[in-house]
């Protein structure tokens, strides 16, 4: 199938593109390169520079290129930034996301996998979190992801969109070709490694968690495992 990957030049997106190309799929990457990197796009995939929220641009892309399914990885994803500037997150994650859905609806694309977040659950009542746990996000980032998931549900009911949302917390690791390249780096593991090398310090927050030292325990998924999940989810949207 021919897959459009939004944010395919970013960390999670680029490794997912690798998995798709390796599986024999034709991949078109849509990325404005504001956070992604041109050289992270694996050979065999075609990079198109632009924003998924630019309706006219996406309309033209879909008119010129037959797309079977979409992997939507592009989004604003920093909790602190979302609290400081919620308008940015609603504009890009929600308004931009709906613009993408409208372009897909107009072009007849009915398959989408959404790289979502476990932040839609907020503070869960029990761990591990069940998929059917109540959605109660506690920050604009999680709220905008939940809002877009709601749009997917109603687009399915009204327009026949077949979608899967993958909710996960922290991503770590790298493929042989791609890893974390952020400026500034906001993820914990790269910053811990930098601190070990003597390039800065890592603040530790929290003193009252039910752990031996009172600090928080975080769960992680390897980026290649997430890429594989994206691939399987895309294949599962096939109505055949």
XYZ file of N, CA and C in Angstrom:
720
model
N 0.841 -1.191 0.000
C 0.000 0.000 0.000
C 0.879 1.244 0.000
N 0.314 2.347 -0.434
C 1.032 3.620 -0.396
C 0.566 4.376 0.845
N 1.512 4.677 1.724
C 1.214 5.269 3.024
C 1.772 6.678 3.094
N 0.940 7.619 3.520
C 1.388 8.974 3.817
C 1.712 9.042 5.299
N 2.938 9.409 5.650
C 3.355 9.508 7.042
C 3.599 10.965 7.382
N 2.718 11.550 8.182
C 2.946 12.919 8.638
C 3.977 12.888 9.756
N 4.892 13.837 9.744
C 5.955 13.834 10.748
C 6.954 12.713 10.545
N 7.072 12.232 9.324
C 7.935 11.094 9.046
C 9.418 11.391 9.057
N 9.800 12.660 9.268
C 11.213 13.001 9.403
C 11.606 13.201 10.864
N 10.648 12.974 11.781
C 10.925 13.093 13.205
C 11.392 11.781 13.801
N 11.506 11.746 15.115
C 12.053 10.585 15.822
C 11.200 9.331 15.603
N 9.974 9.342 16.107
C 9.095 8.182 15.964
C 8.728 7.956 14.496
N 8.443 9.043 13.784
C 8.031 8.920 12.395
C 9.089 8.303 11.509
N 10.345 8.700 11.686
C 11.408 8.203 10.802
C 11.643 6.710 10.996
N 11.592 6.242 12.226
C 11.786 4.811 12.474
C 10.581 4.023 11.964
N 9.397 4.601 12.063
C 8.204 3.955 11.512
C 8.282 3.881 9.988
N 8.804 4.929 9.361
C 8.987 4.909 7.906
C 9.954 3.790 7.521
N 11.018 3.620 8.277
C 11.941 2.515 8.017
C 11.204 1.180 7.998
N 10.345 0.962 9.005
C 9.620 -0.305 9.108
C 8.673 -0.499 7.929
N 8.017 0.562 7.519
C 7.088 0.481 6.396
C 7.819 0.162 5.092
N 8.931 0.842 4.843
C 9.704 0.589 3.626
C 10.246 -0.835 3.635
N 10.723 -1.261 4.788
C 11.266 -2.617 4.908
C 10.192 -3.671 4.640
N 8.951 -3.355 4.974
C 7.839 -4.287 4.752
C 7.332 -4.254 3.310
N 7.921 -3.382 2.478
C 7.563 -3.354 1.069
C 6.513 -2.333 0.689
N 6.170 -1.438 1.606
C 5.162 -0.432 1.299
C 5.800 0.799 0.651
N 5.011 1.504 -0.134
C 5.427 2.751 -0.778
C 5.096 3.885 0.185
N 6.091 4.683 0.556
C 5.907 5.672 1.614
C 6.166 7.084 1.110
N 5.230 7.979 1.418
C 5.389 9.407 1.180
C 5.431 10.090 2.546
N 6.481 10.824 2.818
C 6.643 11.531 4.087
C 6.229 12.980 3.908
N 5.316 13.431 4.760
C 4.914 14.843 4.786
C 5.435 15.455 6.072
N 6.357 16.397 5.946
C 6.987 16.989 7.125
C 7.445 18.399 6.786
N 7.148 19.354 7.673
C 7.594 20.728 7.413
C 9.019 20.972 7.896
N 9.633 19.941 8.501
C 11.033 19.978 8.955
C 11.284 21.015 10.047
N 10.226 21.438 10.718
C 10.418 22.351 11.848
C 11.024 21.622 13.040
N 10.720 20.344 13.177
C 11.304 19.501 14.226
C 12.032 18.296 13.630
N 11.635 17.872 12.449
C 12.237 16.710 11.807
C 13.502 17.060 11.042
N 14.107 16.039 10.452
C 15.395 16.216 9.778
C 15.362 15.499 8.429
N 15.749 16.217 7.411
C 15.709 15.690 6.048
C 16.487 14.380 5.936
N 17.659 14.309 6.580
C 18.486 13.119 6.433
C 18.006 11.954 7.295
N 16.909 12.146 8.036
C 16.326 11.031 8.788
C 15.348 10.212 7.955
N 14.997 10.716 6.780
C 14.053 10.005 5.921
C 14.796 8.892 5.194
N 14.383 7.675 5.433
C 15.090 6.510 4.902
C 15.033 6.458 3.375
N 16.098 6.006 2.733
C 16.066 5.827 1.280
C 14.915 4.900 0.892
N 14.253 5.267 -0.165
C 13.088 4.504 -0.593
C 11.789 5.199 -0.290
N 11.821 6.167 0.626
C 10.647 6.985 0.924
C 10.811 8.342 0.249
N 9.687 8.963 -0.116
C 9.725 10.271 -0.769
C 9.318 11.354 0.215
N 10.160 12.352 0.384
C 9.883 13.453 1.296
C 9.204 14.595 0.566
N 8.074 15.052 1.130
C 7.373 16.229 0.638
C 7.372 17.254 1.770
N 7.932 18.430 1.520
C 8.015 19.456 2.542
C 6.723 20.252 2.644
N 6.090 20.222 3.805
C 4.850 20.956 3.986
C 4.177 20.566 5.286
N 3.081 21.261 5.608
C 2.363 21.038 6.858
C 1.087 20.250 6.623
N 0.821 19.294 7.506
C -0.425 18.524 7.411
C -1.645 19.393 7.673
N -1.455 20.539 8.316
C -2.561 21.441 8.606
C -2.863 22.429 7.490
N -2.048 22.436 6.447
C -2.245 23.327 5.303
C -3.192 22.640 4.326
N -4.473 22.981 4.405
C -5.491 22.243 3.652
C -5.235 22.274 2.147
N -4.922 23.435 1.604
C -4.705 23.540 0.162
C -3.516 22.693 -0.275
N -2.465 22.715 0.523
C -1.268 21.946 0.188
C -1.560 20.453 0.208
N -2.256 19.995 1.257
C -2.560 18.566 1.365
C -3.539 18.141 0.271
N -4.515 19.002 -0.028
C -5.433 18.701 -1.135
C -4.659 18.453 -2.430
N -3.704 19.324 -2.717
C -2.922 19.185 -3.948
C -2.077 17.910 -3.924
N -1.511 17.603 -2.769
C -0.701 16.387 -2.642
C -1.552 15.143 -2.891
N -2.734 15.104 -2.298
C -3.605 13.937 -2.452
C -4.177 13.837 -3.863
N -4.328 14.972 -4.534
C -4.813 14.958 -5.920
C -3.760 14.409 -6.872
N -2.488 14.619 -6.518
C -1.410 14.196 -7.416
C -0.828 12.836 -7.059
N -1.131 12.341 -5.866
C -0.549 11.088 -5.393
C -1.634 10.230 -4.763
N -1.847 9.054 -5.291
C -2.830 8.134 -4.734
C -2.331 7.592 -3.395
N -3.069 7.874 -2.324
C -2.697 7.421 -0.988
C -3.737 6.418 -0.503
N -3.266 5.287 0.041
C -4.169 4.261 0.553
C -4.462 4.428 2.039
N -3.459 4.873 2.804
C -3.620 4.988 4.254
C -2.660 6.047 4.781
N -2.952 6.526 5.990
C -2.149 7.582 6.598
C -1.692 7.143 7.983
N -0.423 7.387 8.282
C 0.108 7.276 9.639
C 0.370 8.690 10.123
N -0.408 9.124 11.110
C -0.346 10.517 11.570
C 0.513 10.605 12.826
N 1.793 10.944 12.629
C 2.748 11.088 13.733
C 3.014 12.547 14.093
N 2.694 13.456 13.196
C 3.040 14.863 13.410
C 2.107 15.490 14.440
N 2.680 16.177 15.418
C 1.884 16.895 16.421
C 2.826 17.617 17.362
N 2.309 18.606 18.034
C 3.018 19.198 19.162
C 2.910 18.236 20.336
N 4.013 18.051 21.095
C 4.004 16.953 22.066
C 4.712 17.251 23.388
N 4.900 18.522 23.740
C 5.559 18.860 24.992
C 4.528 19.342 26.009
N 4.439 18.643 27.130
C 3.421 18.969 28.135
C 3.589 20.392 28.641
N 4.810 20.764 29.048
C 5.034 22.098 29.585
C 4.690 23.191 28.591
N 5.086 22.996 27.348
C 4.776 23.968 26.304
C 3.271 24.094 26.112
N 2.565 22.971 26.215
C 1.110 23.014 26.021
C 0.417 23.807 27.117
N 0.965 23.767 28.335
C 0.397 24.543 29.439
C 0.677 26.032 29.232
N 1.879 26.344 28.757
C 2.250 27.744 28.532
C 1.521 28.345 27.331
N 1.257 27.538 26.320
C 0.661 28.046 25.083
C -0.386 27.064 24.552
N -1.517 26.922 25.242
C -2.530 25.972 24.780
C -3.082 26.306 23.401
N -3.096 27.590 23.030
C -3.610 27.960 21.713
C -2.815 27.281 20.608
N -1.504 27.206 20.781
C -0.655 26.544 19.791
C -1.056 25.082 19.631
N -1.338 24.431 20.737
C -1.672 23.007 20.699
C -3.048 22.760 20.102
N -4.017 23.605 20.426
C -5.333 23.455 19.805
C -5.274 23.784 18.315
N -4.459 24.754 17.956
C -4.348 25.148 16.555
C -3.711 24.035 15.715
N -2.661 23.442 16.215
C -1.939 22.450 15.416
C -2.488 21.038 15.607
N -2.695 20.595 16.851
C -3.123 19.222 17.092
C -4.590 18.991 16.759
N -5.433 20.016 16.999
C -6.859 19.839 16.758
C -7.272 20.438 15.413
N -7.101 21.754 15.252
C -7.515 22.381 13.995
C -6.725 21.815 12.818
N -5.424 21.660 12.978
C -4.616 21.080 11.915
C -4.997 19.643 11.630
N -5.280 18.884 12.697
C -5.688 17.501 12.514
C -7.001 17.371 11.771
N -7.970 18.224 12.097
C -9.261 18.183 11.412
C -9.106 18.620 9.953
N -8.230 19.587 9.686
C -7.953 19.969 8.296
C -7.421 18.768 7.516
N -6.557 17.987 8.145
C -6.052 16.776 7.503
C -7.191 15.790 7.238
N -8.060 15.592 8.222
C -9.186 14.669 8.040
C -10.099 15.111 6.909
N -10.319 16.403 6.799
C -11.177 16.901 5.726
C -10.539 16.681 4.355
N -9.237 16.880 4.277
C -8.544 16.625 3.017
C -8.630 15.149 2.647
N -8.468 14.270 3.644
C -8.564 12.833 3.390
C -9.976 12.451 2.967
N -10.975 13.033 3.621
C -12.368 12.722 3.281
C -12.664 13.133 1.844
N -12.205 14.320 1.450
C -12.431 14.810 0.093
C -11.757 13.909 -0.939
N -10.583 13.375 -0.571
C -9.822 12.543 -1.509
C -10.232 11.071 -1.463
N -11.109 10.711 -0.546
C -11.562 9.329 -0.457
C -10.614 8.398 0.271
N -9.712 8.951 1.090
C -8.807 8.118 1.888
C -9.527 7.765 3.182
N -9.694 6.473 3.460
C -10.540 6.037 4.567
C -9.791 5.219 5.619
N -8.467 5.290 5.611
C -7.675 4.506 6.572
C -6.641 5.404 7.236
N -6.600 5.381 8.587
C -5.660 6.243 9.301
C -5.270 5.598 10.622
N -3.991 5.668 10.941
C -3.482 5.282 12.254
C -2.951 6.533 12.928
N -3.420 6.761 14.149
C -3.062 7.956 14.904
C -2.073 7.586 15.995
N -0.888 8.177 15.947
C 0.106 7.989 16.995
C -0.267 8.914 18.155
N -1.038 8.381 19.087
C -1.618 9.190 20.153
C -0.734 9.154 21.399
N -1.322 9.195 22.570
C -0.551 9.252 23.806
C -1.367 8.716 24.966
N -0.689 8.100 25.932
C -1.362 7.668 27.156
C -1.701 8.848 28.052
N -1.266 10.051 27.670
C -1.643 11.245 28.433
C -3.146 11.505 28.370
N -3.851 10.842 27.454
C -5.314 10.997 27.414
C -5.964 10.431 28.671
N -5.257 9.560 29.412
C -5.824 8.966 30.620
C -5.651 9.836 31.855
N -4.752 10.826 31.785
C -4.508 11.655 32.955
C -3.844 10.857 34.060
N -4.380 10.944 35.276
C -3.869 10.176 36.414
C -4.770 8.958 36.588
N -4.344 7.794 36.141
C -5.226 6.627 36.154
C -5.490 6.113 37.562
N -6.648 5.488 37.731
C -7.019 4.954 39.044
C -6.262 3.671 39.345
N -5.803 2.949 38.321
C -5.070 1.715 38.543
C -4.008 1.536 37.469
N -2.960 0.813 37.858
C -1.838 0.506 36.987
C -1.688 -1.013 36.920
N -1.481 -1.632 35.775
C -1.385 -1.007 34.453
C -2.730 -0.456 33.981
N -2.655 0.507 33.081
C -3.855 1.161 32.574
C -4.547 0.252 31.570
N -5.837 0.026 31.768
C -6.622 -0.717 30.795
C -7.047 0.214 29.660
N -7.198 -0.360 28.483
C -7.569 0.449 27.326
C -8.891 1.184 27.550
N -9.807 0.563 28.296
C -11.117 1.169 28.520
C -11.177 2.029 29.775
N -10.022 2.374 30.330
C -9.996 3.275 31.484
C -10.546 4.641 31.066
N -11.167 5.373 32.004
C -11.715 6.697 31.663
C -10.635 7.632 31.126
N -11.015 8.443 30.143
C -10.099 9.440 29.595
C -10.275 10.734 30.378
N -9.192 11.177 31.034
C -9.277 12.372 31.873
C -7.947 13.114 31.840
N -7.559 13.663 30.678
C -6.264 14.337 30.562
C -6.158 15.526 31.502
N -4.930 15.798 31.948
C -4.714 16.861 32.935
C -3.896 18.013 32.365
N -3.664 18.029 31.061
C -2.933 19.129 30.445
C -3.434 19.310 29.013
N -3.170 20.464 28.404
C -3.652 20.706 27.039
C -3.127 19.703 26.020
N -1.903 19.237 26.194
C -1.373 18.237 25.261
C -2.274 17.011 25.217
N -2.530 16.408 26.383
C -3.393 15.237 26.427
C -4.810 15.537 25.980
N -5.301 16.730 26.318
C -6.661 17.105 25.937
C -6.805 17.228 24.423
N -5.795 17.794 23.767
C -5.896 17.934 22.309
C -5.798 16.583 21.612
N -5.027 15.676 22.172
C -4.967 14.328 21.614
C -6.314 13.626 21.784
N -6.921 13.772 22.960
C -8.230 13.163 23.182
C -9.266 13.772 22.233
N -9.202 15.067 22.022
C -10.158 15.722 21.138
C -10.047 15.179 19.722
N -8.818 14.993 19.243
C -8.651 14.450 17.900
C -9.122 13.001 17.832
N -8.880 12.227 18.874
C -9.406 10.860 18.909
C -10.927 10.876 18.802
N -11.576 11.847 19.466
C -13.024 11.965 19.358
C -13.466 12.249 17.937
N -12.709 13.104 17.240
C -13.027 13.383 15.836
C -12.932 12.110 15.009
N -11.929 11.286 15.265
C -11.784 10.034 14.528
C -13.005 9.139 14.731
N -13.496 9.087 15.954
C -14.660 8.235 16.240
C -15.879 8.690 15.461
N -16.111 10.000 15.426
C -17.293 10.505 14.732
C -17.123 10.479 13.216
N -15.903 10.657 12.726
C -15.663 10.512 11.287
C -15.890 9.059 10.861
N -15.601 8.121 11.750
C -15.874 6.719 11.441
C -17.376 6.483 11.311
N -18.142 7.039 12.249
C -19.584 6.830 12.242
C -20.248 7.492 11.040
N -19.789 8.670 10.674
C -20.459 9.437 9.614
C -19.899 9.164 8.227
N -18.579 8.937 8.129
C -17.946 8.892 6.808
C -17.228 7.580 6.507
N -17.273 6.632 7.426
C -16.646 5.339 7.165
C -15.145 5.301 7.338
N -14.571 6.269 8.050
C -13.128 6.252 8.301
C -12.777 5.067 9.197
N -11.778 4.315 8.795
C -11.275 3.198 9.602
C -9.969 3.658 10.249
N -9.958 3.754 11.581
C -8.777 4.299 12.258
C -8.414 3.486 13.484
N -7.151 3.593 13.857
C -6.625 3.001 15.085
C -5.824 4.081 15.793
N -6.037 4.232 17.100
C -5.241 5.165 17.906
C -4.357 4.367 18.853
N -3.063 4.623 18.815
C -2.117 3.951 19.705
C -1.725 4.908 20.822
N -2.038 4.511 22.064
C -1.758 5.344 23.233
C -0.555 4.766 23.974
N 0.493 5.547 24.070
C 1.712 5.077 24.722
C 2.325 6.239 25.485
N 3.191 5.894 26.436
C 3.884 6.938 27.184
C 5.247 7.237 26.553
N 6.312 6.891 27.207
C 7.643 7.335 26.819
C 8.271 6.398 25.793
N 8.849 6.995 24.756
C 9.531 6.227 23.711
C 11.034 6.379 23.905
N 11.766 5.291 23.703
C 13.218 5.337 23.885
C 13.886 4.445 22.846
N 15.204 4.562 22.767
C 15.967 3.698 21.876
C 16.141 4.300 20.498
N 16.663 3.489 19.603
C 16.959 3.944 18.245
C 17.025 2.745 17.324
N 16.920 3.021 16.050
C 17.227 2.007 15.047
C 18.700 2.159 14.685
N 19.157 1.356 13.747
C 20.550 1.486 13.314
C 20.789 2.818 12.622
N 19.714 3.412 12.068
C 19.869 4.639 11.283
C 19.373 5.884 11.998
N 18.338 5.769 12.834
C 17.698 6.956 13.398
C 17.492 6.839 14.900
N 17.631 7.985 15.565
C 17.400 8.069 16.998
C 16.892 9.446 17.349
N 17.097 9.842 18.585
C 16.578 11.119 19.066
C 17.532 12.257 18.694
N 16.988 13.235 17.982
C 17.766 14.416 17.608
C 16.868 15.623 17.831
N 16.847 16.116 19.069
C 16.001 17.257 19.416
C 16.869 18.428 19.852
N 16.412 19.621 19.589
C 17.133 20.821 20.003
C 16.122 21.871 20.485
N 15.980 22.073 21.789
C 16.734 21.400 22.855
C 16.230 19.986 23.083
N 17.087 19.143 23.670
C 16.683 17.775 23.976
C 15.781 17.776 25.206
N 14.599 17.207 25.055
C 13.624 17.206 26.153
C 13.395 15.818 26.733
N 13.907 14.778 26.101
C 13.647 13.422 26.568
C 14.664 12.993 27.616
N 14.205 12.162 28.535
C 15.000 11.851 29.719
C 16.264 11.053 29.414
N 16.138 9.959 28.674
C 17.288 9.069 28.508
C 18.467 9.756 27.809
N 18.262 10.491 26.703
C 19.414 11.208 26.128
C 20.040 12.197 27.100
N 19.213 12.845 27.920
C 19.765 13.801 28.882
C 20.520 13.104 30.011
N 20.068 11.908 30.409
C 20.815 11.135 31.403
C 22.173 10.730 30.837
N 22.190 10.302 29.579
C 23.455 9.911 28.960
C 24.399 11.098 28.840
N 23.847 12.266 28.537
C 24.696 13.464 28.475
C 25.275 13.781 29.853
N 24.455 13.602 30.889
C 24.932 13.877 32.252
C 26.040 12.907 32.635
N 25.909 11.643 32.248
C 26.953 10.659 32.528
C 28.267 11.064 31.860
N 28.152 11.694 30.690
C 29.351 12.155 29.977
C 29.853 13.498 30.494
N 29.191 14.029 31.518
C 29.624 15.302 32.093
C 29.120 16.521 31.363
N 28.061 16.344 30.563
C 27.526 17.465 29.779
C 26.177 17.922 30.335
N 26.179 18.342 31.588
C 24.960 18.858 32.198
C 24.457 17.971 33.317
N 23.374 18.410 33.940
C 22.769 17.684 35.042
C 21.315 17.364 34.711
N 20.776 16.379 35.400
C 19.390 15.968 35.201
C 18.623 16.199 36.493
N 17.670 17.124 36.510
C 16.864 17.316 37.722
C 15.918 16.137 37.924
N 15.740 15.731 39.151
C 14.831 14.640 39.496
C 13.691 15.225 40.311
N 12.470 15.029 39.834
C 11.303 15.603 40.486
C 10.525 14.515 41.229
N 9.965 14.885 42.375
C 9.129 13.965 43.126
C 9.865 13.313 44.279
N 9.229 13.283 45.449
C 9.830 12.670 46.637
C 8.857 11.765 47.385
N 7.608 11.692 46.917
C 6.605 10.955 47.691
C 5.923 9.845 46.905
N 6.573 9.356 45.835
C 6.026 8.216 45.108
C 6.251 6.930 45.922
N 5.397 5.915 45.741
C 5.566 4.659 46.495
C 6.687 3.798 45.910
N 7.894 4.333 45.926
C 9.078 3.650 45.418
C 10.154 3.684 46.491
N 11.214 2.877 46.358
C 12.245 2.835 47.408
C 12.841 4.189 47.760
N 13.043 5.071 46.786
C 13.638 6.381 47.079
C 12.649 7.531 46.931
N 11.379 7.213 46.677
C 10.361 8.262 46.591
C 10.269 8.950 45.249
N 11.150 8.579 44.291
C 11.087 9.200 42.969
C 10.219 8.366 42.036
N 9.895 8.942 40.905
C 8.945 8.324 39.985
C 9.597 7.207 39.168
N 8.816 6.170 38.857
C 9.228 5.138 37.919
C 8.471 5.375 36.615
N 9.183 5.391 35.502
C 8.565 5.641 34.202
C 8.662 4.396 33.333
N 7.617 4.142 32.562
C 7.656 3.013 31.639
C 8.010 3.509 30.240
N 8.679 2.653 29.486
C 9.141 3.024 28.153
C 8.780 1.951 27.133
N 8.620 2.375 25.896
C 8.491 1.465 24.774
C 9.634 1.756 23.806
N 10.244 0.697 23.285
C 11.331 0.912 22.336
C 10.742 1.426 21.026
N 11.427 2.363 20.410
C 10.905 3.017 19.213
C 10.690 2.025 18.069
N 11.511 0.982 17.990
C 11.309 -0.007 16.929
C 10.081 -0.874 17.200
N 9.768 -1.123 18.470
C 8.537 -1.845 18.800
C 7.318 -0.996 18.446
N 7.412 0.299 18.699
C 6.315 1.198 18.338
C 6.148 1.252 16.822
N 7.244 1.293 16.098
C 7.174 1.293 14.630
C 6.475 0.039 14.125
N 6.787 -1.094 14.736
C 6.140 -2.349 14.354
C 4.640 -2.288 14.661
N 4.281 -1.691 15.796
C 2.866 -1.537 16.140
C 2.151 -0.646 15.129
N 2.811 0.422 14.696
C 2.228 1.289 13.660
C 1.970 0.495 12.382
N 2.933 -0.324 11.991
C 2.798 -1.132 10.776
C 1.619 -2.094 10.893
N 1.519 -2.804 12.010
C 0.428 -3.758 12.203
C -0.925 -3.062 12.243
N -0.961 -1.881 12.871
C -2.217 -1.140 12.949
C -2.656 -0.683 11.565
N -1.717 -0.226 10.745
C -2.065 0.172 9.380
C -2.621 -1.007 8.586
N -1.986 -2.150 8.716
C -2.463 -3.329 8.004
C -3.845 -3.746 8.504
N -4.121 -3.519 9.798
C -5.422 -3.882 10.366
C -6.555 -3.000 9.873
N -6.242 -1.820 9.339
C -7.311 -0.945 8.826
C -7.804 -1.364 7.444
N -7.144 -2.356 6.857
C -7.563 -2.840 5.535
C -8.929 -3.523 5.664
N -9.941 -3.027 4.976
C -11.275 -3.626 5.115
C -11.421 -4.981 4.457
N -10.446 -5.399 3.664
C -10.552 -6.680 2.946
C -10.507 -7.851 3.918
